[in-house]
Short mmCIF file of C-alpha atoms and ligand atoms in Angstrom, two decimals:
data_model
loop_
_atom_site.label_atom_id
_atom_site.label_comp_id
_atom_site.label_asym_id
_atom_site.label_seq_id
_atom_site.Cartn_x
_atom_site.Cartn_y
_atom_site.Cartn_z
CA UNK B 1 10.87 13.33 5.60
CA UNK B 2 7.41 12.82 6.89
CA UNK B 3 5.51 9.82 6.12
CA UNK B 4 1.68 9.16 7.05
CA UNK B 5 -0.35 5.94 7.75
CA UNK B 6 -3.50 6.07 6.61
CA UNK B 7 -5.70 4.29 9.03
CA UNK B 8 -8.69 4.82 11.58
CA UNK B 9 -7.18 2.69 14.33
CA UNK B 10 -5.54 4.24 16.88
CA UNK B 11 -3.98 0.99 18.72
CA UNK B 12 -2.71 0.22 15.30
CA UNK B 13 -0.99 3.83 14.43
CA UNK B 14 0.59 4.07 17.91
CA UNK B 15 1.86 0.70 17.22
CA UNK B 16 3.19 1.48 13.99
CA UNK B 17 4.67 4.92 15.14
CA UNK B 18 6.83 3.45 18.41
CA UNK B 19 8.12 0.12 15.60
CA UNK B 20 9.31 2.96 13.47
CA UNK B 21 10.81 5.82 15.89
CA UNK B 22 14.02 4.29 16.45
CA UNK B 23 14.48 4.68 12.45
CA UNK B 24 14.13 7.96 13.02
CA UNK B 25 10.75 7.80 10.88
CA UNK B 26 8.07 10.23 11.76
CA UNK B 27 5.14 8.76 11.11
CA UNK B 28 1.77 10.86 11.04
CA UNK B 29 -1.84 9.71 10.96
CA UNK B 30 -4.54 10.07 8.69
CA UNK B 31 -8.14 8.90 10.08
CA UNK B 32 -9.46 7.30 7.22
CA UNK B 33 -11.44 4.74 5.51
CA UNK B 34 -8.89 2.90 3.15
CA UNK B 35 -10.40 0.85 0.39
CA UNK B 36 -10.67 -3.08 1.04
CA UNK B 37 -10.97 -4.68 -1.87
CA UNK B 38 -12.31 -8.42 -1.51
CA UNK B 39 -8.87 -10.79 -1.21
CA UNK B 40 -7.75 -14.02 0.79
CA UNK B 41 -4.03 -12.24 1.30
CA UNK B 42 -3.78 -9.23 3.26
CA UNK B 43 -0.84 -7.97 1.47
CA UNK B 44 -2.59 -7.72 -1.71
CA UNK B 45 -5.05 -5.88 -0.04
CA UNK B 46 -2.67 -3.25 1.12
CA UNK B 47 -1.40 -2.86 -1.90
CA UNK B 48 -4.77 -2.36 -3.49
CA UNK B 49 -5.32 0.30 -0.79
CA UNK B 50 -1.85 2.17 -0.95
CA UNK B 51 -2.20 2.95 -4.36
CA UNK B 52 -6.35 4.38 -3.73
CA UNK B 53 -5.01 6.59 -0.63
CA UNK B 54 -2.41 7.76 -3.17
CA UNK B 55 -4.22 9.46 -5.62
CA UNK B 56 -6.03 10.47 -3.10
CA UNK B 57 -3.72 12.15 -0.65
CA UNK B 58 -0.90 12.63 -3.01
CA UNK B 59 1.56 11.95 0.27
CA UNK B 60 3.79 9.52 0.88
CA UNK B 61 1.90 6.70 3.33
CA UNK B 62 1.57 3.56 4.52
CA UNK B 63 -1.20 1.79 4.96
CA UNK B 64 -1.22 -2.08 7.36
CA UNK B 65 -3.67 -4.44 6.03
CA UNK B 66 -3.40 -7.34 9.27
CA UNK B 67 -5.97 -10.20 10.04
CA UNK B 68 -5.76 -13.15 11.92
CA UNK B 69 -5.79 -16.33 10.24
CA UNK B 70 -6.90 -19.81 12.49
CA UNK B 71 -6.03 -23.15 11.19
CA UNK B 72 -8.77 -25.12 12.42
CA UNK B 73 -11.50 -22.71 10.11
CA UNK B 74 -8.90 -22.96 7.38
CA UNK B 75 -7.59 -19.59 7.31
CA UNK B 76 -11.33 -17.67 8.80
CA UNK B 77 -11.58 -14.96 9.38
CA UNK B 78 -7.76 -13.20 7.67
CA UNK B 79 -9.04 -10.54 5.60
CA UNK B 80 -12.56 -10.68 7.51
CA UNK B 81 -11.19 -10.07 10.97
CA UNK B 82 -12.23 -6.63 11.67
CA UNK B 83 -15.71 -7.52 10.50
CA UNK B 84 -15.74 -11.03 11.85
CA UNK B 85 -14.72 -9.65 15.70
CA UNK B 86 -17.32 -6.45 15.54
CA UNK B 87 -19.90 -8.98 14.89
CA UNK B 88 -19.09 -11.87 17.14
CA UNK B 89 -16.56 -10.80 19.30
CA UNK B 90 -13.88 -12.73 21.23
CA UNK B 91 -16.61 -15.22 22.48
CA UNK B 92 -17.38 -16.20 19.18
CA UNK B 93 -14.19 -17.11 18.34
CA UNK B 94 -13.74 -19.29 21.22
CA UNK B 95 -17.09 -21.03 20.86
CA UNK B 96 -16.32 -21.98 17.06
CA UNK B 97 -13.07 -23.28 18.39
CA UNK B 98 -14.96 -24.91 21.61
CA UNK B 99 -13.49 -28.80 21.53
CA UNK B 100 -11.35 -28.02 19.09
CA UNK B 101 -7.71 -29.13 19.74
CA UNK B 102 -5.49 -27.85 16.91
CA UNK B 103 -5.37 -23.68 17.85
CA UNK B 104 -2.74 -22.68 16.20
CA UNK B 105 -3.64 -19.69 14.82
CA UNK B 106 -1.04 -17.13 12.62
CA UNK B 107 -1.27 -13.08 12.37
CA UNK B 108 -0.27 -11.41 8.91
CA UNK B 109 -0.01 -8.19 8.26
CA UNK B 110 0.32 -6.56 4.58
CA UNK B 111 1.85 -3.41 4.42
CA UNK B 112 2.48 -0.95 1.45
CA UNK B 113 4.20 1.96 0.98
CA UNK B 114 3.15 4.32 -1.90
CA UNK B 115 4.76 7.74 -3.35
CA UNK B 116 5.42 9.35 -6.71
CA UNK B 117 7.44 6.34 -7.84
CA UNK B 118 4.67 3.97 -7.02
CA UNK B 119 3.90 0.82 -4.61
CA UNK B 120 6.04 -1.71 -2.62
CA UNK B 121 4.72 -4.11 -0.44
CA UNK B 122 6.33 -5.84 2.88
CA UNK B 123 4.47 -8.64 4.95
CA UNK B 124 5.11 -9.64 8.55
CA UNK B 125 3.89 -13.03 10.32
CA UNK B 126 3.91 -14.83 13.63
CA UNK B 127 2.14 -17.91 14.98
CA UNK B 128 0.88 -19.11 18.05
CA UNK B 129 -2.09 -20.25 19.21
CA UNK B 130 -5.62 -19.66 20.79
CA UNK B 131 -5.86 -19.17 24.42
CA UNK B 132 -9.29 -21.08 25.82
CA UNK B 133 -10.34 -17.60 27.53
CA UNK B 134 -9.51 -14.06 26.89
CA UNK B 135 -6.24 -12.76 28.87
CA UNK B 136 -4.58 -9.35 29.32
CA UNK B 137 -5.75 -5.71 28.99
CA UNK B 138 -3.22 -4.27 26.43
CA UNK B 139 -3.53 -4.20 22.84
CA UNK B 140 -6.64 -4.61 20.78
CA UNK B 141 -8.48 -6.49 18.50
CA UNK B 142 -8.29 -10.64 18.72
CA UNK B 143 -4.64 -9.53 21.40
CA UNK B 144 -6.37 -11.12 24.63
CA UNK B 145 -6.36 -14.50 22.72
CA UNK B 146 -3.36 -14.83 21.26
CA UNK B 147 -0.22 -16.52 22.63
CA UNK B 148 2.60 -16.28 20.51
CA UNK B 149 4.63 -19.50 20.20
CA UNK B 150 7.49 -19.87 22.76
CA UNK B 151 4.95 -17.46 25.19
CA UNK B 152 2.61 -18.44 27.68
CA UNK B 153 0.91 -14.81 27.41
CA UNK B 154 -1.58 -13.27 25.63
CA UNK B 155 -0.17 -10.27 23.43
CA UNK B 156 -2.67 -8.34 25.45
CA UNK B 157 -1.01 -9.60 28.74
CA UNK B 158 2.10 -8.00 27.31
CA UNK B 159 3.46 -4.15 27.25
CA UNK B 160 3.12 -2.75 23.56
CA UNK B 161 7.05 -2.59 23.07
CA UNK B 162 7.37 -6.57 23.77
CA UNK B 163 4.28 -7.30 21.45
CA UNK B 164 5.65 -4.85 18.91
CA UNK B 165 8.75 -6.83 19.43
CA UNK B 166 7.49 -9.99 17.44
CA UNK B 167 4.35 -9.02 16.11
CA UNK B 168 3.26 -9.33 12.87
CA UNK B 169 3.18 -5.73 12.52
CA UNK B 170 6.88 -5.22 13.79
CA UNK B 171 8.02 -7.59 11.29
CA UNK B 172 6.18 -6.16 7.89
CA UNK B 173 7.19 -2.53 9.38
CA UNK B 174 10.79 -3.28 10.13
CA UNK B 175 11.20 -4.81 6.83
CA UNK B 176 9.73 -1.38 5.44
CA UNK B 177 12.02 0.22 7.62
CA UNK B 178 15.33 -1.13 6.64
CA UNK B 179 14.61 -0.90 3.20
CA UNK B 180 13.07 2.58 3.35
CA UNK B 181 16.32 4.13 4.79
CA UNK B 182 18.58 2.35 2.37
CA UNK B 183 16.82 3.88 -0.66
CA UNK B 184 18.42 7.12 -2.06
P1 LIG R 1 -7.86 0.30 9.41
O1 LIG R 1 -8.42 -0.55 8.30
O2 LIG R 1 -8.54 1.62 9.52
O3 LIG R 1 -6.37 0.42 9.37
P2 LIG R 1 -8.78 -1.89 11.06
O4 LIG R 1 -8.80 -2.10 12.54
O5 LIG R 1 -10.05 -2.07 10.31
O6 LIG R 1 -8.16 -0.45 10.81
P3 LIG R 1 -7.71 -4.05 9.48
O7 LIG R 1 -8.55 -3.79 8.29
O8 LIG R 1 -6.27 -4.36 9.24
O9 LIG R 1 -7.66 -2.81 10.47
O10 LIG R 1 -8.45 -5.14 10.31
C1 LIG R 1 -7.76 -6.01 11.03
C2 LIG R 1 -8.56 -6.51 12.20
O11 LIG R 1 -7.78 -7.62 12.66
C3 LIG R 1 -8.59 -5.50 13.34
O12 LIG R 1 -9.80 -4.82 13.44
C4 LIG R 1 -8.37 -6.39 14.56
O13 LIG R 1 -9.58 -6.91 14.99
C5 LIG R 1 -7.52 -7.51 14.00
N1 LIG R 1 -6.10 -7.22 14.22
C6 LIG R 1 -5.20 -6.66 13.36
N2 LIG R 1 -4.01 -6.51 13.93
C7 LIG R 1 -4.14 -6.97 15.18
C8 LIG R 1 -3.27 -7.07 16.27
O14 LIG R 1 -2.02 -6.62 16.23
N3 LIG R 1 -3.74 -7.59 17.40
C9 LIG R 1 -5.01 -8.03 17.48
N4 LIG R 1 -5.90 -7.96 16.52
C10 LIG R 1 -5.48 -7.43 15.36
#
């Protein structure tokens, strides 16, 4: 069965498509804009944006909904991260958290699957904290910042199977997984 994942992020859909190969799950991309409605949880958000791409494509897809949520700026930016980085970048972050001792920071990613029979919804989290400079090549996004708890690298200092292997986005698609392959 093919399913696609509607996104325009590449790092993101190569992600998504190693988490799900060893389920034997094809996945397929299609480049574009999903819908973001305005929400403080990223899962509602995918939902939201499942069920647009649906009537739209009339396929069966996925679409990841993931932001990065800081504890010291009470939750800022989660749902705003993509528009949050693009306009400060990674040295924005830092300087809002410069002096700031409490980094813990958590990733979340909302993910929804929509067909014919309609929309379910997985979600994926892991914590860590807020490096004081950016680390590591790999990855994308807020990656050369964040140090998963029990780590002392950055995901972007790590190799995409050992990020995928505790991501936010392994978690929320391995949920999808197991339940997508029980299902008649
Ligand atoms: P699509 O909407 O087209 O899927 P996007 O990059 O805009 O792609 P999001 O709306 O989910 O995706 O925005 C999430 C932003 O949060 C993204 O642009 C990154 O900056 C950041 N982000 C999400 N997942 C991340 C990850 O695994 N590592 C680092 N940053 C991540």
């Amino acid at each position: 069965r093919r399913l696609y994942m509607v996104t325009h992020n590449d790092r993101k859909f190569l992600e998504a498509s190693l988490i799900l190969k060893p389920y034997g799950i094809e996945l397929q991309q299609i480049k574009a804009e999903k819908l973001e409605v305005q929400d403080e949880d990223v899962v509602r958000i995918a939902e939201v944006a499942a069920r647009h791409a649906y009537e739209q494509f009339r396929v069966p897809l996925i679409v990841d909904d993931s932001g990065l949520y800081i504890d010291a700026l009470n939750g800022f930016p989660g749902p705003y991260s993509s528009f949050f980085l693009e306009k400060v970048g990674l040295g924005g972050v830092l300087k809002l958290l410069s002096g700031v001792t409490n980094r813990r920071a958590c990733f979340r990613t909302g993910l929804a699957y929509a067909d014919e029979g309609g929309v379910r919804t997985f979600a994926g989290e892991v914590c860590g904290s807020i490096a004081e400079s950016p680390r590591g090549s790999g990855g994308f996004g807020y990656d050369p910042l964040f140090v998963p708890e029990g780590h002392s690298r950055t995901f972007a200092e790590m190799g995409v199977e050992e990020k995928d292997s505790m991501s936010h986005r392994g978690r929320a698609l391995r949920a999808f997984a197991e339940w997508y392959l029980k299902r008649s």
